[in-house]
Short mmCIF file of C-alpha atoms and ligand atoms in Angstrom, two decimals:
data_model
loop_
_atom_site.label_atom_id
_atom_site.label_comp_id
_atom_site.label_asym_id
_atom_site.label_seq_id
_atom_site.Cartn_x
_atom_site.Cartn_y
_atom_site.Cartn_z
CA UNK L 18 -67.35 31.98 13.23
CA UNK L 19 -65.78 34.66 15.09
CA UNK L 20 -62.06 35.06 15.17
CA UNK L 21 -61.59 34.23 18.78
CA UNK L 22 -63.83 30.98 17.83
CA UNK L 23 -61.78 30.15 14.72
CA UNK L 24 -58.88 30.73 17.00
CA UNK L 25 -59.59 28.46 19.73
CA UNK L 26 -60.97 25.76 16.95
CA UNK L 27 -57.27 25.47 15.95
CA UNK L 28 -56.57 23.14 19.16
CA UNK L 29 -59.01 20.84 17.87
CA UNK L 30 -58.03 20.67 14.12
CA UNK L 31 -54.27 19.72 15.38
CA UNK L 32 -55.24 17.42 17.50
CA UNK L 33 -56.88 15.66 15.07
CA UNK L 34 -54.48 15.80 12.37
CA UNK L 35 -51.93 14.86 15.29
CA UNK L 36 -53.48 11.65 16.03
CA UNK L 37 -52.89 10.46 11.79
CA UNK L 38 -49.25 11.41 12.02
CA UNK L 39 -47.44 8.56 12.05
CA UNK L 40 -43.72 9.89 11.03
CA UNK L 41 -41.45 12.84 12.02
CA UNK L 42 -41.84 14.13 8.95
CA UNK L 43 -45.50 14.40 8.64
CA UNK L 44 -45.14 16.35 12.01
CA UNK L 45 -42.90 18.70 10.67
CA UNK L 46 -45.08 19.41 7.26
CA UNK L 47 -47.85 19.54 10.68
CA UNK L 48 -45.79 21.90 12.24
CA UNK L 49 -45.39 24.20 9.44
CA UNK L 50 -49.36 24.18 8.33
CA UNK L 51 -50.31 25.25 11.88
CA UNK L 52 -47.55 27.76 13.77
CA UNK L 53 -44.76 28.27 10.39
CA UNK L 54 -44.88 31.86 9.21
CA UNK L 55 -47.87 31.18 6.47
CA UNK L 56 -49.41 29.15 8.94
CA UNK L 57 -53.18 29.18 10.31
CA UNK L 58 -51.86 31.01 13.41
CA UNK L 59 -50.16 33.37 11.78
CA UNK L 60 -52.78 33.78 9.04
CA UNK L 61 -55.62 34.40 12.09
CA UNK L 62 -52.97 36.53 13.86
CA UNK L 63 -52.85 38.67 10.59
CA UNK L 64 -56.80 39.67 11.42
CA UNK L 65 -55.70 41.72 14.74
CA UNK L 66 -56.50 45.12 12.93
CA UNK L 67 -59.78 44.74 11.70
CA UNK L 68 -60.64 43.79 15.56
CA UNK L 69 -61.96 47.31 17.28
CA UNK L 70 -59.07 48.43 19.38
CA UNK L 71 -60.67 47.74 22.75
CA UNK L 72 -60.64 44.15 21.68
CA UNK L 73 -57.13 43.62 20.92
CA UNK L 74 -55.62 43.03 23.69
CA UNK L 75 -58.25 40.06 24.61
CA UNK L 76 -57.44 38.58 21.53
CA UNK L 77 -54.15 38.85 21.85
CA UNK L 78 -53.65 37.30 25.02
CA UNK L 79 -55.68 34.47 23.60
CA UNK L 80 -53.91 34.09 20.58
CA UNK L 81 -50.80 33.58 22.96
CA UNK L 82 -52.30 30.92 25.15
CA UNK L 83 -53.51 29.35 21.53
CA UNK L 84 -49.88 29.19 20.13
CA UNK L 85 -48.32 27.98 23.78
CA UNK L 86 -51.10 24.94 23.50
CA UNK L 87 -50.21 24.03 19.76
CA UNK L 88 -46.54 24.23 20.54
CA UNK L 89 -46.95 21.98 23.30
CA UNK L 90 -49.09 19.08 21.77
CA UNK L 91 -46.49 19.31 18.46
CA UNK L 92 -44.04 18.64 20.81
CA UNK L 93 -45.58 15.98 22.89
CA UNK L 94 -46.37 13.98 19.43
CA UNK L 95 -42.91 14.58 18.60
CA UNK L 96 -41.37 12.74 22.01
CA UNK L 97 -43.77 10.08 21.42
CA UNK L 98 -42.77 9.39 17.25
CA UNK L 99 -38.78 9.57 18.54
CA UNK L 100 -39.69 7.37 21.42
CA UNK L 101 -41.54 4.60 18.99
CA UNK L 102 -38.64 5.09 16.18
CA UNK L 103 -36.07 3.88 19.09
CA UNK L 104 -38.35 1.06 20.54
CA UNK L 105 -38.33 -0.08 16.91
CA UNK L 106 -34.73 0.29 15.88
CA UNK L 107 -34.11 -1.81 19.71
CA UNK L 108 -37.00 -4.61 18.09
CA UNK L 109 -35.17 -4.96 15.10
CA UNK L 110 -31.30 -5.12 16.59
CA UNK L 111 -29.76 -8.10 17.58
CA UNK L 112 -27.53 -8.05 20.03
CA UNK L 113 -26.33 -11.68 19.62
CA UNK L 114 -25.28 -11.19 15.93
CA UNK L 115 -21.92 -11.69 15.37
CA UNK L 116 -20.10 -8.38 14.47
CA UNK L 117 -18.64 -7.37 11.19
CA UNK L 118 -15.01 -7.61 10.86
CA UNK L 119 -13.35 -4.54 9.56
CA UNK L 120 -11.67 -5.14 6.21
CA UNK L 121 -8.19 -5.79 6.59
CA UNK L 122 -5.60 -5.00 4.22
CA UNK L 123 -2.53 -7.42 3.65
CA UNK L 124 1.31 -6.63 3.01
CA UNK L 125 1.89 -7.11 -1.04
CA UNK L 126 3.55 -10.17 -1.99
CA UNK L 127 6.65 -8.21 -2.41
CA UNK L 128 6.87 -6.62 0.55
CA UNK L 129 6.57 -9.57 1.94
CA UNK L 130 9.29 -11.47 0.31
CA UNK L 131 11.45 -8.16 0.48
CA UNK L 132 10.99 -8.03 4.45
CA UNK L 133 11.84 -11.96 4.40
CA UNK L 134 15.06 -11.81 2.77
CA UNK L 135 16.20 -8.82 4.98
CA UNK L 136 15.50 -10.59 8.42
CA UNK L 137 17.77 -13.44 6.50
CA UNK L 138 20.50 -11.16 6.12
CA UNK L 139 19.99 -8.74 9.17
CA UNK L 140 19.98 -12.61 11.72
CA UNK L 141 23.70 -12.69 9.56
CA UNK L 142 24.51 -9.12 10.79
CA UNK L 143 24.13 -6.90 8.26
CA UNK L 144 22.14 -3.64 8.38
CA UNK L 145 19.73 -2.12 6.29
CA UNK L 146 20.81 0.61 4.17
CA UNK L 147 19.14 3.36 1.58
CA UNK L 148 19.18 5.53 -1.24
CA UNK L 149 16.97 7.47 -4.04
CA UNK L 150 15.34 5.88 -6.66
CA UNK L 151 16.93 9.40 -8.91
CA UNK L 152 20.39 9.30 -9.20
CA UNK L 153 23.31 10.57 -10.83
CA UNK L 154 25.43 8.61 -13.43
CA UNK L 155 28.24 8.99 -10.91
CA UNK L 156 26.46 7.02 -8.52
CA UNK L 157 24.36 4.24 -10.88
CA UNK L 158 27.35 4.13 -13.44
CA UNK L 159 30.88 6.05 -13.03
CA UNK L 160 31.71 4.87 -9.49
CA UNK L 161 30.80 1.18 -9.96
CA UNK L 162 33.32 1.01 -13.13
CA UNK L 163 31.19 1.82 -15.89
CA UNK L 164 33.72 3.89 -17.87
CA UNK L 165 31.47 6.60 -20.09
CA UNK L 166 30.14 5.57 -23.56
CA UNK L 167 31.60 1.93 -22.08
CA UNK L 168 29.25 -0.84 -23.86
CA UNK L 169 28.29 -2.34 -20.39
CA UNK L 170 26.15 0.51 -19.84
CA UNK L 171 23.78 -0.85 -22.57
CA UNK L 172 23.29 -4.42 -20.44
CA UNK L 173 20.49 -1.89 -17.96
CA UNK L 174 18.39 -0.02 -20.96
CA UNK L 175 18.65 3.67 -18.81
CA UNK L 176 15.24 6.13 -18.07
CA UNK L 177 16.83 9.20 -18.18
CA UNK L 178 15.85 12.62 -16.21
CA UNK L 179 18.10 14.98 -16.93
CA UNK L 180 21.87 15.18 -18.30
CA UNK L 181 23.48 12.97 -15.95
CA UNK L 182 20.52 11.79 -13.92
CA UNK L 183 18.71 8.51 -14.16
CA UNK L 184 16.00 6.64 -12.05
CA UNK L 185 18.41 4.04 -11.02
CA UNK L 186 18.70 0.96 -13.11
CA UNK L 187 19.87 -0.75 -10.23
CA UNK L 188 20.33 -0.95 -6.07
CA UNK L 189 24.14 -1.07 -6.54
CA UNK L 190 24.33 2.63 -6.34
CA UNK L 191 23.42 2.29 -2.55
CA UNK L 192 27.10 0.10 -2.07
CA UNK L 193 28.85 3.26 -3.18
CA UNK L 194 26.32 5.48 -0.78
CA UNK L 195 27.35 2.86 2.19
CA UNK L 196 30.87 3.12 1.67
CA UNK L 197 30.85 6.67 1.64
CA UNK L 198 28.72 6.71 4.64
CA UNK L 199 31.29 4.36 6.83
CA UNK L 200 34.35 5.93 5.20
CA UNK L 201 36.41 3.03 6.26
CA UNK L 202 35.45 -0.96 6.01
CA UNK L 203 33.57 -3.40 7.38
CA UNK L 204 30.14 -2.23 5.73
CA UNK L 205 27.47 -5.35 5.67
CA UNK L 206 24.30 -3.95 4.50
CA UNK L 207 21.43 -4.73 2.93
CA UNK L 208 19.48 -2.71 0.99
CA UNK L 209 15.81 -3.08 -0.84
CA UNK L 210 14.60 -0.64 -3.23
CA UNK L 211 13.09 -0.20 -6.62
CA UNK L 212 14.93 0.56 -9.80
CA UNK L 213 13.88 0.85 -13.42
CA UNK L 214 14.32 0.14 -17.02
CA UNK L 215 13.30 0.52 -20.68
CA UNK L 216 12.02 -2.79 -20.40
CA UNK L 217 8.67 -4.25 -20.85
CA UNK L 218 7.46 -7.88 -21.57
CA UNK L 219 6.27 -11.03 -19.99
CA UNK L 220 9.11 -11.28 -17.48
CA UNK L 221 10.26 -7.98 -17.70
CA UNK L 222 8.80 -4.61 -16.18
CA UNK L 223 9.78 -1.31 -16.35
CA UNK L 224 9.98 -0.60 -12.60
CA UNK L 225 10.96 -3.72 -10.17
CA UNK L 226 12.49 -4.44 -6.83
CA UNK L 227 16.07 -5.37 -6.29
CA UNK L 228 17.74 -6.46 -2.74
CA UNK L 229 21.78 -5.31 -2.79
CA UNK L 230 24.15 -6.77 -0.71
CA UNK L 231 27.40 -5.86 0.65
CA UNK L 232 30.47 -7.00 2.67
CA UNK L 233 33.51 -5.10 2.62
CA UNK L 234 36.11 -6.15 5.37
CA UNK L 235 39.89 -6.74 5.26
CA UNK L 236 40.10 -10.47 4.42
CA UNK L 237 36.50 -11.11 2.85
CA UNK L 238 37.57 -14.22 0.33
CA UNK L 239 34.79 -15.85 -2.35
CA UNK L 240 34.27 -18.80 0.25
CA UNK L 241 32.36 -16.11 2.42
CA UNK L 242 30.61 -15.32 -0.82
CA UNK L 243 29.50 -18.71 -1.17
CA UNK L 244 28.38 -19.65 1.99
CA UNK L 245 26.75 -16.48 2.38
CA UNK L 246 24.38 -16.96 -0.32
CA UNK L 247 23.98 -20.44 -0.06
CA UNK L 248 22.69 -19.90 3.46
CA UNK L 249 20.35 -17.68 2.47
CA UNK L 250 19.00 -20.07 -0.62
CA UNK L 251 18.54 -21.91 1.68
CA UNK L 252 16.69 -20.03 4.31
CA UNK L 253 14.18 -18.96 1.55
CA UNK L 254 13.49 -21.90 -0.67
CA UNK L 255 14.38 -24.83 1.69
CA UNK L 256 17.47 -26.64 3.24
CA UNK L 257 17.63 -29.20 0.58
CA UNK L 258 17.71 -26.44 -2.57
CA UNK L 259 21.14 -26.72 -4.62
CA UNK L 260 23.43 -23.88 -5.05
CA UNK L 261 25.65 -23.68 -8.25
CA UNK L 262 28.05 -20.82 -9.15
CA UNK L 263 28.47 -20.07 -12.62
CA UNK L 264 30.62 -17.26 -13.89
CA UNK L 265 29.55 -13.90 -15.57
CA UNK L 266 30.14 -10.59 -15.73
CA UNK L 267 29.26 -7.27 -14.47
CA UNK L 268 31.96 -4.19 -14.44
CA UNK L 269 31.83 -3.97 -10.33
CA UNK L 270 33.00 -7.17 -9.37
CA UNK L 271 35.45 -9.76 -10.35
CA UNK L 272 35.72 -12.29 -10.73
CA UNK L 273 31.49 -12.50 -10.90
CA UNK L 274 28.87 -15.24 -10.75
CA UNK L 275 25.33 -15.61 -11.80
CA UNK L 276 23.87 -17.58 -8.91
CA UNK L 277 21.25 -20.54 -9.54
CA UNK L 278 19.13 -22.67 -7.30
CA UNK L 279 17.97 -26.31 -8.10
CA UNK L 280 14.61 -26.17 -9.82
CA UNK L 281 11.66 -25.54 -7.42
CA UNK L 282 9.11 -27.27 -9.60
CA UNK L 283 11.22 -30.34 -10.81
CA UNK L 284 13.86 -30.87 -7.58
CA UNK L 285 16.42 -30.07 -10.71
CA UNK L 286 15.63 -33.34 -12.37
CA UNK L 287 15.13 -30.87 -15.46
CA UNK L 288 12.36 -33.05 -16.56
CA UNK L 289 8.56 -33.88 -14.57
CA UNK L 290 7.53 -37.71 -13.65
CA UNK L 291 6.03 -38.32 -16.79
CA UNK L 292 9.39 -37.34 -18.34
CA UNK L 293 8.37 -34.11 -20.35
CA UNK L 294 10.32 -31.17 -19.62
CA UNK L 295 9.67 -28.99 -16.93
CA UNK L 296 8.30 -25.85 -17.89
CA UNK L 297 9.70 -23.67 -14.96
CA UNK L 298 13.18 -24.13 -15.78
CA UNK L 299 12.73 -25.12 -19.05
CA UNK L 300 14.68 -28.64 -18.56
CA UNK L 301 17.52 -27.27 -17.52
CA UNK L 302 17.20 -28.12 -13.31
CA UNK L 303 18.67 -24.63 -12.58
CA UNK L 304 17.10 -21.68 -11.96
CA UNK L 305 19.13 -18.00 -11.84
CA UNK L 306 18.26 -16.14 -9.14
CA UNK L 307 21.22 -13.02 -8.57
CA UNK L 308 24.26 -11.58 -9.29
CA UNK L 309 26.95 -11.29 -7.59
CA UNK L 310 31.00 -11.32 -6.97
CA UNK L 311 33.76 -10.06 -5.87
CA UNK L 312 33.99 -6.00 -5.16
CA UNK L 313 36.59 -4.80 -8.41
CA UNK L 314 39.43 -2.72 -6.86
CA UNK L 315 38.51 0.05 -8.95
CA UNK L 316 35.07 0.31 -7.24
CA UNK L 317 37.01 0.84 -3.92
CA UNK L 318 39.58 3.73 -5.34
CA UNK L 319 36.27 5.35 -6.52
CA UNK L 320 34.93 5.67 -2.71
CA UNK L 321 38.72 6.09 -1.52
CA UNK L 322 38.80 2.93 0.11
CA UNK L 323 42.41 0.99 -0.51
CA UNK L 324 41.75 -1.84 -2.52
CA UNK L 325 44.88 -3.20 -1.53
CA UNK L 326 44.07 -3.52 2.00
CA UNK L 327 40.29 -4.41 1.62
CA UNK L 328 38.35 -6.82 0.10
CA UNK L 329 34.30 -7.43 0.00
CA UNK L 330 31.62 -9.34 -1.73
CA UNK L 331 28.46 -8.28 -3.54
CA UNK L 332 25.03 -9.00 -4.80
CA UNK L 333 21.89 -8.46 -6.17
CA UNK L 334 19.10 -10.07 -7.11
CA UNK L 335 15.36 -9.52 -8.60
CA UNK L 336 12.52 -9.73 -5.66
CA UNK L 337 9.87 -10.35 -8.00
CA UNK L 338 11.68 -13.59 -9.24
CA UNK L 339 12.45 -14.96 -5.82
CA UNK L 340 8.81 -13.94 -5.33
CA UNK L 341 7.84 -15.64 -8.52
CA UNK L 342 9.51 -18.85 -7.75
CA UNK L 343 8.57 -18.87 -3.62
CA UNK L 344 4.48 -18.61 -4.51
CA UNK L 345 4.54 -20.62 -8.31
CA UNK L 346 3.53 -17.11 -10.06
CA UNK L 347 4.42 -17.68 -13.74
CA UNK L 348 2.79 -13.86 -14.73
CA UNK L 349 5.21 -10.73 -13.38
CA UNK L 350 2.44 -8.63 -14.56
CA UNK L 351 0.30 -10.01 -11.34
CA UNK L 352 2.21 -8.39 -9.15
CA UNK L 353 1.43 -4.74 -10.34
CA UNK L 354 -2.47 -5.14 -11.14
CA UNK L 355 -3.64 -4.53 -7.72
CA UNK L 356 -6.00 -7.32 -8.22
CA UNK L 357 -7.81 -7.94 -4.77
CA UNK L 358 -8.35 -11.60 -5.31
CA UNK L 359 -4.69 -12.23 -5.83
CA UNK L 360 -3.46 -9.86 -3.41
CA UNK L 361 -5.07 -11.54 -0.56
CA UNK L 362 -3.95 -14.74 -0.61
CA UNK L 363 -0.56 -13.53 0.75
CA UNK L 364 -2.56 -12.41 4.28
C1 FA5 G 408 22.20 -6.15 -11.71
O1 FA5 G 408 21.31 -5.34 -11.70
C2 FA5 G 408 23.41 -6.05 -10.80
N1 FA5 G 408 23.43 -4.77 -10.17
C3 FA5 G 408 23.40 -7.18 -9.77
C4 FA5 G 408 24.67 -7.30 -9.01
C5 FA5 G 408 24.84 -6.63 -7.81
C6 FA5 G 408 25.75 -8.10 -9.52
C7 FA5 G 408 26.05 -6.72 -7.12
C8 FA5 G 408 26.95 -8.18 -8.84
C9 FA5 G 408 27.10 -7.51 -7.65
P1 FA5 G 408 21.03 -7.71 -13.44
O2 FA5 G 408 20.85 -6.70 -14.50
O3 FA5 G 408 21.33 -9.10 -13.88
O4 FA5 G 408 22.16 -7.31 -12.42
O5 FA5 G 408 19.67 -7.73 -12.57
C10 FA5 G 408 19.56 -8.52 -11.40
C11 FA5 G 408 18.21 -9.25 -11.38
O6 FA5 G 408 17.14 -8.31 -11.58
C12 FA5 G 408 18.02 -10.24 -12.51
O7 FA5 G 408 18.55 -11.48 -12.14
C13 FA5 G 408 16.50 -10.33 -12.64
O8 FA5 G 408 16.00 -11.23 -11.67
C14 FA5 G 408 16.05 -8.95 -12.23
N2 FA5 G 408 15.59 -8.14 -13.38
C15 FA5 G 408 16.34 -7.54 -14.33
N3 FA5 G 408 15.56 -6.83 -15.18
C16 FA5 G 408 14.28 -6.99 -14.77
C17 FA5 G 408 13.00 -6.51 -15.20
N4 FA5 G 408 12.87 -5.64 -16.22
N5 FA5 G 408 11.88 -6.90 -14.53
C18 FA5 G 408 11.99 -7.71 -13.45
N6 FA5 G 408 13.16 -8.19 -12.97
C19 FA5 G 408 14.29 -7.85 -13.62
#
């Protein structure tokens, strides 16, 4: 056969092959095989000096008309295998399926409880207040009346950072931050946060959530303290829950209180119908749930407020306990596992 033969004979042999391609990427390998740089065209091409000279330019020309038909029936199959890959995707797609839902996250049981408590306090007019989880011992310790190398500083095991600066053991610093803030009484805020300890068991973890409280006015007595906190037991675990006082200590208040609610589990009968004891407040009926009392006067000298003509409550109390107690959860540990499957029962 004569080159202009084995030329034209090209349009045949892709034809052919193009009528057994069934996928785009058999066309492409197609593609490659008859017009790609190694291809037959280019391999025929390749011939055009061993042609006499006249005939060059004949061949040539044909050549070109060759290639211009090869493109165009590679690209006619290829219209035709995108057109059938559509009309098959549209066979196969349903457009009266239901849709998939997007995965939706939900707030963390803490949060949750955190943001509740707040909106308590916030309905009672107090504002939510701040401050950094680093602080300095004047802050965490000094200003709240924990003299140096005083033995209450051992009741909050301390993380320390640096001389003088600890990852706060508690949210009271943010009282003396508020104070300082206002400069002069009434402060009412509120104030979530995390603070941490050298303290790890079963009901203990190193880093937890407190809420803070504060009232500082010029006639704040321990009634408001009471009914304060009884309004907001409450709010969270139901009008009928029993408030009792009992008193404690801490070096920022006095007098101060430990405050406990009437068993969840039990009703505070201490014991369950079958008269065993109950095991979430271990027979006693009570269950503690803050701290709290009355702002000590020397708390107010340290933020230069006059503790003769002011007076204020305080407290704080452990989210994850109120948590705890609100949902039944008798492992702390849940709470930081990032378990799906318990996280997403709170949605
Ligand atoms: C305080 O931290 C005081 N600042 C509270 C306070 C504020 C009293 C204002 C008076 C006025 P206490 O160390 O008892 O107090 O901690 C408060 C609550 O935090 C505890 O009742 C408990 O629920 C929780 N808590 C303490 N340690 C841990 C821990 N390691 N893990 C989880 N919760 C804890």
């Amino acid at each position: 056969m004569d080159l202009t033969s084995s030329l034209e004979s090209l349009i045949p042999a892709l034809e052919a092959s193009l009528r057994q391609t069934a996928s785009l990427d058999e066309l492409d390998e197609i593609q490659v095989a008859f017009l790609g740089r190694k291809g037959s065209l280019a391999r025929l091409m390749g011939c055009l000096p061993e042609l006499p000279a006249a005939e060059r330019p004949a061949f040539g020309r044909i050549a070109n008309t060759v290639k211009e038909r090869l493109t165009a029936l590679v690209e006619e199959r290829r219209r035709h295998l995108v057109e059938e890959r559509e009309q098959s995707y549209l066979a196969r797609f349903d457009p009266s399926l239901p849709g998939r839902a997007p995965w939706q996250g939900t707030l963390h049981p803490i949060t949750l409880v955190m943001e509740e408590i707040c909106d308590v306090f916030q309905a009672m007019g107090f504002e939510v207040a701040s401050g950094p989880e680093v602080e300095t011992d004047f802050y965490n310790f000094e200003a709240l009346n924990f003299p140096p190398d005083h033995p209450a500083r051992d009741m909050q095991d301390t993380l320390f950072v640096a001389e003088g600066v600890v990852l706060r053991t508690h949210t009271s610093p943010i009282q003396i931050r508020a104070m300082l803030e206002r400069a002069r009484p009434p402060v009412a805020v509120i104030a979530p946060g995390k603070v941490y300890r050298r303290d790890s068991d079963l009901t203990h973890t190193p880093m937890f959530h407190q809420i803070e409280g504060l009232l500082v006015d010029t006639r704040v007595t321990f009634a408001e303290l009471r009914g304060t906190l009884t309004m907001f037991a409450r709010q969270v675990f139901g009008s009928d829950v029993a408030v009792r006082f009992r008193p404690s200590f801490f070096p920022f208040t006095e007098p101060s209180v430990e405050v406990d609610i009437s068993c969840i589990l039990c009703a505070g009968e201490g014991q369950n119908a079958d008269g065993s004891a109950c095991r979430v407040c271990k027979g006693t009926g009570w269950l503690e749930i803050l701290g709290a009392g009355m702002v000590d006067p020397n708390v107010f000298s340290a933020v230069g407020y006059d503790p003769e003509s002011c007076s204020g409550f305080a407290f704080g109390l452990g989210v994850e306990r109120v948590a705890m107690l609100k949902y039944g959860i008798t492992d702390l540990r849940m709470f930081f596992e990032n378990d799906l499957r318990f996280l997403t029962q709170f949605a």
